CSV table of C-alpha atoms in Angstrom, one decimal:
chain,number,residue,atom,x,y,z
E,1,MET,CA,81.8,21.2,167.6
E,2,LYS,CA,80.6,23.4,164.8
E,3,LEU,CA,83.6,22.6,162.5
E,4,ALA,CA,83.1,18.9,163.0
E,5,GLY,CA,79.5,19.3,161.7
E,6,VAL,CA,80.7,21.2,158.7
E,7,LEU,CA,83.3,18.5,157.9
E,8,ALA,CA,80.7,15.8,158.3
E,9,GLY,CA,78.5,17.5,155.8
E,10,LEU,CA,81.1,18.4,153.3
E,11,MET,CA,83.7,15.6,153.3
E,12,THR,CA,83.3,12.7,151.0
E,13,THR,CA,85.2,9.5,151.0
E,14,LEU,CA,86.5,8.8,147.5
E,15,SER,CA,87.0,5.5,145.7
E,16,ALA,CA,88.4,4.6,142.4
E,17,GLY,CA,85.9,4.5,139.6
E,18,ALA,CA,83.3,6.6,141.4
E,19,ALA,CA,81.2,9.0,139.4
E,20,PHE,CA,81.4,12.7,140.1
E,21,ALA,CA,79.3,15.6,138.8
E,22,ASP,CA,80.8,18.3,136.6
E,23,GLY,CA,80.7,20.8,139.4
E,24,GLU,CA,83.2,19.0,141.7
E,25,VAL,CA,86.9,18.7,142.3
E,26,ASN,CA,88.5,15.7,144.1
E,27,ILE,CA,91.4,16.3,146.4
E,28,TYR,CA,93.8,13.7,147.8
E,29,SER,CA,95.4,15.2,150.8
E,30,TYR,CA,98.2,14.5,153.3
E,31,ARG,CA,97.1,17.6,155.2
E,32,GLN,CA,94.5,17.2,158.0
E,33,PRO,CA,91.0,17.9,156.8
E,34,GLU,CA,90.3,20.6,159.4
E,35,LEU,CA,93.3,22.5,158.2
E,36,ILE,CA,92.2,22.8,154.6
E,37,GLN,CA,88.4,23.0,155.1
E,38,PRO,CA,88.2,26.8,155.5
E,39,LEU,CA,90.1,27.1,152.2
E,40,LEU,CA,87.8,24.7,150.4
E,41,ASP,CA,84.7,26.4,151.8
E,42,ALA,CA,85.9,29.8,150.5
E,43,PHE,CA,86.6,28.2,147.1
E,44,THR,CA,83.1,26.7,146.8
E,45,LYS,CA,81.6,30.0,147.9
E,46,GLU,CA,83.5,31.8,145.2
E,47,THR,CA,83.1,29.3,142.4
E,48,GLY,CA,80.1,27.1,143.2
E,49,ILE,CA,82.4,24.1,142.7
E,50,ALA,CA,82.0,21.4,145.4
E,51,THR,CA,85.0,19.8,146.9
E,52,ASN,CA,85.5,16.1,147.9
E,53,VAL,CA,88.5,15.2,150.1
E,54,LEU,CA,90.3,11.9,150.7
E,55,PHE,CA,92.7,12.3,153.6
E,56,LEU,CA,95.6,9.8,153.8
E,57,ASP,CA,98.4,9.8,156.4
E,58,LYS,CA,100.5,7.6,154.1
E,59,GLY,CA,100.5,5.8,150.8
E,60,LEU,CA,99.0,8.6,148.7
E,61,VAL,CA,101.2,8.0,145.7
E,62,GLU,CA,100.7,4.2,145.9
E,63,ARG,CA,97.0,4.7,146.0
E,64,ILE,CA,96.9,6.8,142.9
E,65,GLN,CA,99.3,4.4,141.1
E,66,ALA,CA,97.0,1.5,141.9
E,67,GLU,CA,93.9,3.4,140.7
E,68,GLY,CA,95.6,4.2,137.4
E,69,GLU,CA,93.6,5.9,134.7
E,70,ASN,CA,90.4,5.3,136.8
E,71,SER,CA,91.7,7.5,139.7
E,72,PRO,CA,89.2,10.2,140.7
E,73,ALA,CA,92.1,12.3,142.1
E,74,ASP,CA,92.2,15.8,140.6
E,75,VAL,CA,94.5,17.8,143.0
E,76,ILE,CA,97.1,16.5,145.4
E,77,LEU,CA,97.8,18.5,148.5
E,78,THR,CA,100.8,17.6,150.6
E,79,VAL,CA,103.6,18.8,152.9
E,80,ASP,CA,107.3,18.7,152.5
E,81,ILE,CA,109.5,18.9,149.4
E,82,ALA,CA,110.1,15.1,149.8
E,83,ARG,CA,106.5,14.2,149.3
E,84,LEU,CA,106.1,16.6,146.4
E,85,THR,CA,109.1,15.1,144.7
E,86,GLU,CA,107.8,11.6,145.5
E,87,ALA,CA,104.6,12.4,143.7
E,88,LYS,CA,106.4,13.6,140.7
E,89,GLU,CA,108.8,10.8,140.6
E,90,GLY,CA,106.0,8.3,141.2
E,91,GLY,CA,104.4,9.4,137.9
E,92,VAL,CA,101.1,10.6,139.5
E,93,THR,CA,101.3,14.3,138.6
E,94,GLN,CA,101.1,16.3,135.4
E,95,SER,CA,102.5,19.6,134.2
E,96,VAL,CA,100.5,22.8,134.6
E,97,VAL,CA,101.6,25.9,132.7
E,98,ASP,CA,99.3,28.5,134.1
E,99,GLU,CA,99.9,32.3,134.0
E,100,THR,CA,98.0,33.0,137.2
E,101,ILE,CA,99.8,30.4,139.2
E,102,ASN,CA,103.3,31.3,137.9
E,103,LYS,CA,102.6,35.0,138.6
E,104,ASP,CA,101.6,34.3,142.2
E,105,ILE,CA,104.1,31.6,143.2
E,106,PRO,CA,107.9,32.5,143.0
E,107,ALA,CA,110.0,30.2,140.8
E,108,LYS,CA,112.1,29.0,143.8
E,109,TYR,CA,108.9,27.4,145.2
E,110,ARG,CA,107.8,25.7,141.9
E,111,ASP,CA,109.0,22.6,140.2
E,112,ALA,CA,111.1,23.3,137.1
E,113,ASP,CA,108.8,21.1,135.1
E,114,ASN,CA,105.6,22.7,136.6
E,115,GLN,CA,104.7,19.4,138.2
E,116,TRP,CA,104.2,20.9,141.7
E,117,PHE,CA,103.8,24.3,143.3
E,118,GLY,CA,104.5,25.5,146.9
E,119,LEU,CA,101.7,27.2,148.8
E,120,THR,CA,103.1,27.9,152.3
E,121,THR,CA,106.5,27.7,154.0
E,122,ARG,CA,107.7,26.8,157.5
E,123,GLY,CA,111.1,27.5,158.9
E,124,ARG,CA,113.3,24.9,160.5
E,125,VAL,CA,114.3,27.0,163.5
E,126,VAL,CA,116.0,26.8,166.9
E,127,TYR,CA,113.8,26.6,170.0
E,128,ALA,CA,115.9,28.2,172.8
E,129,SER,CA,115.4,28.4,176.6
E,130,LYS,CA,114.6,32.0,177.6
E,131,ASP,CA,116.3,31.5,180.9
E,132,ARG,CA,119.4,29.7,179.9
E,133,VAL,CA,120.2,31.0,176.4
E,134,ALA,CA,121.2,34.7,176.4
E,135,GLN,CA,121.9,35.0,172.7
E,136,ASN,CA,119.2,36.0,170.2
E,137,GLU,CA,121.1,35.0,167.0
E,138,ILE,CA,122.4,31.7,165.9
E,139,THR,CA,123.6,29.7,162.9
E,140,TYR,CA,123.1,26.1,161.9
E,141,GLU,CA,126.9,25.8,161.7
E,142,GLU,CA,127.1,26.8,165.3
E,143,LEU,CA,125.1,23.8,166.5
E,144,ALA,CA,128.3,21.8,166.1
E,145,ASP,CA,130.3,24.1,168.4
E,146,PRO,CA,131.4,22.3,171.6
E,147,LYS,CA,129.9,25.1,173.7
E,148,TRP,CA,126.5,23.4,173.2
E,149,LYS,CA,127.8,20.0,174.4
E,150,GLY,CA,125.0,18.1,176.2
E,151,LYS,CA,122.5,20.9,175.6
E,152,ILE,CA,120.7,20.1,172.3
E,153,CYS,CA,117.6,18.0,171.8
E,154,ILE,CA,116.3,16.8,168.4
E,155,ARG,CA,113.9,14.3,166.9
E,156,ASP,CA,115.0,11.3,164.8
E,157,GLY,CA,117.7,12.3,162.4
E,158,GLN,CA,116.0,10.4,159.6
E,159,HIS,CA,112.8,12.4,160.0
E,160,SER,CA,112.0,14.2,156.8
E,161,TYR,CA,112.1,17.6,158.6
E,162,ASN,CA,115.7,17.0,159.6
E,163,ILE,CA,116.7,15.4,156.3
E,164,GLY,CA,115.6,18.5,154.6
E,165,LEU,CA,117.8,20.7,156.8
E,166,PHE,CA,120.8,18.3,156.4
E,167,ALA,CA,120.3,18.3,152.7
E,168,SER,CA,120.4,22.1,152.7
E,169,MET,CA,123.7,21.9,154.5
E,170,ILE,CA,125.1,19.7,151.8
E,171,ALA,CA,123.8,22.1,149.2
E,172,HIS,CA,125.6,25.0,150.8
E,173,HIS,CA,128.8,23.4,152.2
E,174,GLY,CA,129.3,20.0,150.5
E,175,ALA,CA,129.1,16.4,151.9
E,176,ASP,CA,132.5,16.4,153.7
E,177,TYR,CA,131.7,19.5,155.7
E,178,THR,CA,128.2,18.2,156.5
E,179,GLU,CA,129.5,14.9,157.7
E,180,LYS,CA,131.8,16.6,160.2
E,181,TRP,CA,129.0,19.0,161.2
E,182,LEU,CA,126.6,16.2,161.8
E,183,THR,CA,129.2,14.5,164.0
E,184,GLY,CA,129.7,17.7,166.0
E,185,LEU,CA,125.9,18.1,166.3
E,186,LYS,CA,125.6,14.5,167.4
E,187,ASN,CA,128.2,15.0,170.1
E,188,ASN,CA,126.4,18.0,171.4
E,189,LEU,CA,123.1,16.2,172.0
E,190,ALA,CA,121.7,15.8,175.4
E,191,ARG,CA,120.3,12.3,174.6
E,192,LYS,CA,119.5,10.1,171.7
E,193,PRO,CA,117.2,11.7,169.1
E,194,ASN,CA,113.5,10.9,169.9
E,195,GLY,CA,110.0,12.4,170.1
E,196,SER,CA,108.4,15.1,168.0
E,197,ASP,CA,109.2,18.8,167.6
E,198,ARG,CA,106.7,19.6,170.3
E,199,SER,CA,108.3,17.2,172.8
E,200,GLN,CA,111.6,19.0,172.2
E,201,ALA,CA,109.9,22.2,173.5
E,202,LYS,CA,108.7,20.2,176.5
E,203,SER,CA,112.3,19.1,177.2
E,204,ILE,CA,113.5,22.7,177.1
E,205,ALA,CA,110.8,23.7,179.6
E,206,ALA,CA,111.8,20.8,181.8
E,207,GLY,CA,115.5,21.8,181.7
E,208,GLU,CA,116.6,18.7,179.9
E,209,CYS,CA,118.2,20.7,177.2
E,210,ASP,CA,118.8,24.4,176.3
E,211,ILE,CA,118.1,24.4,172.5
E,212,ALA,CA,116.4,22.2,170.0
E,213,LEU,CA,115.5,22.1,166.3
E,214,GLY,CA,111.8,22.5,165.4
E,215,ASN,CA,109.4,23.8,162.8
E,216,THR,CA,107.9,27.2,163.2
E,217,TYR,CA,104.3,26.0,162.8
E,218,TYR,CA,104.5,23.8,165.9
E,219,VAL,CA,105.1,27.0,168.0
E,220,GLY,CA,101.7,28.3,166.8
E,221,VAL,CA,100.0,25.0,167.4
E,222,MET,CA,101.4,24.9,171.0
E,223,MET,CA,100.6,28.6,171.7
E,224,THR,CA,96.9,28.1,170.8
E,225,ASN,CA,96.4,24.6,172.2
E,226,ASP,CA,93.4,24.9,174.5
E,227,LYS,CA,92.9,21.1,174.7
E,228,GLU,CA,96.4,20.6,176.1
E,229,PRO,CA,97.2,23.9,177.9
E,230,GLU,CA,100.5,22.6,179.3
E,231,GLN,CA,101.8,23.1,175.7
E,232,LYS,CA,101.3,26.9,176.1
E,233,GLU,CA,103.6,26.7,179.1
E,234,TRP,CA,106.3,25.0,177.1
E,235,VAL,CA,106.2,27.9,174.6
E,236,LYS,CA,106.4,30.4,177.4
E,237,ALA,CA,109.7,28.9,178.5
E,238,MET,CA,111.3,29.3,175.0
E,239,LYS,CA,112.1,31.7,172.3
E,240,VAL,CA,112.4,31.2,168.5
E,241,LEU,CA,115.8,31.9,166.9
E,242,PHE,CA,115.9,32.1,163.1
E,243,PRO,CA,119.3,30.5,162.1
E,244,ASN,CA,121.5,32.3,159.7
E,245,ALA,CA,119.4,35.5,159.7
E,246,GLY,CA,122.6,37.5,159.2
E,247,ASP,CA,123.7,35.6,156.1
E,248,ARG,CA,122.0,33.1,153.8
E,249,GLY,CA,118.8,32.8,155.7
E,250,THR,CA,116.8,30.1,157.5
E,251,HIS,CA,116.1,26.8,155.9
E,252,VAL,CA,112.4,26.5,154.9
E,253,ASN,CA,110.2,23.7,153.6
E,254,ILE,CA,106.8,23.9,151.9
E,255,SER,CA,103.3,22.6,151.7
E,256,GLY,CA,102.3,22.3,148.1
E,257,MET,CA,99.9,21.2,145.4
E,258,ALA,CA,100.0,19.2,142.2
E,259,LEU,CA,97.6,18.3,139.4
E,260,ALA,CA,96.9,14.6,139.4
E,261,LYS,CA,98.0,12.7,136.3
E,262,TYR,CA,94.5,11.5,135.2
E,263,ALA,CA,92.4,14.4,136.8
E,264,PRO,CA,88.9,13.7,135.6
E,265,ASN,CA,87.8,17.3,136.5
E,266,LYS,CA,90.9,19.0,135.1
E,267,ASP,CA,89.3,22.4,134.5
E,268,ASN,CA,87.9,22.6,138.0
E,269,ALA,CA,91.2,21.3,139.4
E,270,ILE,CA,93.1,24.2,137.7
E,271,LYS,CA,90.5,26.6,139.0
E,272,LEU,CA,91.2,25.3,142.5
E,273,MET,CA,95.0,25.6,142.0
E,274,GLU,CA,94.6,29.2,140.8
E,275,PHE,CA,92.5,30.0,143.8
E,276,LEU,CA,95.0,28.4,146.2
E,277,SER,CA,97.7,30.6,144.8
E,278,SER,CA,95.7,33.8,145.3
E,279,LYS,CA,96.3,36.3,148.1
E,280,PRO,CA,93.0,35.6,150.0
E,281,ALA,CA,93.5,31.9,149.9
E,282,GLN,CA,97.2,32.1,150.8
E,283,GLU,CA,96.3,34.1,153.9
E,284,ILE,CA,93.5,31.8,154.9
E,285,TYR,CA,95.8,28.8,154.5
E,286,ALA,CA,98.7,30.3,156.3
E,287,GLU,CA,96.6,31.3,159.2
E,288,GLN,CA,95.1,27.8,159.5
E,289,VAL,CA,98.5,26.1,159.5
E,290,PHE,CA,100.6,28.8,161.2
E,291,GLU,CA,102.9,29.0,158.2
E,292,TYR,CA,104.1,31.7,155.8
E,293,PRO,CA,102.4,32.4,152.5
E,294,VAL,CA,104.7,32.0,149.4
E,295,LEU,CA,102.9,34.8,147.5
E,296,PRO,CA,104.9,38.1,147.9
E,297,GLY,CA,102.8,40.6,149.8
E,298,ALA,CA,100.5,38.1,151.5
E,299,GLU,CA,100.7,38.4,155.3
E,300,PRO,CA,101.2,35.6,157.8
E,301,SER,CA,98.9,35.5,160.8
E,302,ALA,CA,99.4,37.6,164.0
E,303,VAL,CA,100.5,34.5,165.8
E,304,VAL,CA,103.2,33.7,163.3
E,305,LYS,CA,104.4,37.3,163.2
E,306,SER,CA,104.9,37.1,167.0
E,307,PHE,CA,107.7,34.5,166.5
E,308,GLY,CA,109.8,37.2,164.9
E,309,THR,CA,110.9,38.0,161.3
E,310,ILE,CA,112.1,35.2,159.1
E,311,LYS,CA,114.6,35.6,156.3
E,312,PRO,CA,114.2,32.5,154.1
E,313,ASP,CA,117.1,30.8,152.5
E,314,GLN,CA,116.9,31.7,148.8
E,315,MET,CA,118.2,28.5,147.5
E,316,PRO,CA,115.6,26.7,145.3
E,317,LEU,CA,114.1,23.7,147.1
E,318,THR,CA,114.8,21.6,144.0
E,319,ASP,CA,118.5,22.2,144.6
E,320,VAL,CA,118.1,21.0,148.2
E,321,ALA,CA,115.9,18.0,147.5
E,322,LYS,CA,118.5,16.3,145.3
E,323,TYR,CA,120.7,15.9,148.3
E,324,ARG,CA,118.1,14.2,150.5
E,325,LYS,CA,119.3,10.7,149.8
E,326,GLN,CA,122.9,11.7,150.6
E,327,ALA,CA,121.8,13.4,153.8
E,328,SER,CA,120.0,10.2,154.9
E,329,GLU,CA,123.2,8.2,154.2
E,330,LEU,CA,125.3,10.6,156.3
E,331,VAL,CA,122.9,10.3,159.2
E,332,ASP,CA,123.5,6.6,159.2
E,333,LYS,CA,127.2,6.9,158.5
E,334,VAL,CA,127.9,9.1,161.6
E,335,GLY,CA,125.5,7.1,163.8
E,336,PHE,CA,123.5,10.2,164.5
E,337,ASN,CA,120.5,8.4,166.0
E,338,ASP,CA,122.8,6.6,168.5
E,339,GLY,CA,123.2,9.9,170.3
E,340,PRO,CA,126.3,11.4,171.9
E,341,SER,CA,129.3,9.2,172.0
E,342,GLN,CA,130.4,10.0,175.5
């Protein structure tokens, strides 16, 4: 595969204390290498600055903490407000006050202390059966309506994607309402929460449930999955509903970036961050990951546009993130992962 050859030639495994040339920038990433490589290739072509990537599927913050002042990390790329907050609270980021970045990235997708910046968003939407769900509008609140009893599928309630949504419900309605809502949602489940967002789509296609919660980008992944073409059939059986399109808007989460605390190549790191906030980079990134650019005026890909129009919730993600712990506690309190009580 051509991309694999490119990655083999360009990717470098990093280690603490390693020496790097002035013309490089070192990236610690929670995002899969193949998703960010086109971006990095474009950055190197434009600036001449080489990129080195260390991909981790967990433990990124702990890695940088252990490396301390000798850490080669310059830029952190990650997904989810929880991981961005974790990096800040873990003391592995530093503030960046940059006119270009602040101009491109709306304030609601930036940390108030300039410790992290959003790059793309994904909606937490409803996957609905084309055959069994007539309506084309829905709200999150409605998911607790008994009319959906036995018809909803969902992954683990403690998964960060769901905790983000539940935290947004607390932010909008308060903890008491959200506890009752979670109980109603739990009682409408077709089974115990399990699987991934994609497996919820599979369950809809199989007739095991009528609606499910899932991220928008998985729809794009399934639509274009030539290696597992059965996933294309799952998508054909469902439609995407954007909850609360008629009022506050759909809950979104972000992928984002941060400047590492001890960045040895700080100037190059900031050049990369400025590049990532630009329109060309935003559109490359959004197309690669089937997400929405945060830069106003930057366009999502044709695949993403095919899902329909998203109206994002305007509440700043920092206001949502502060309720994540409480949301997690409520999931346990109502026994959400035990599934329906009947």
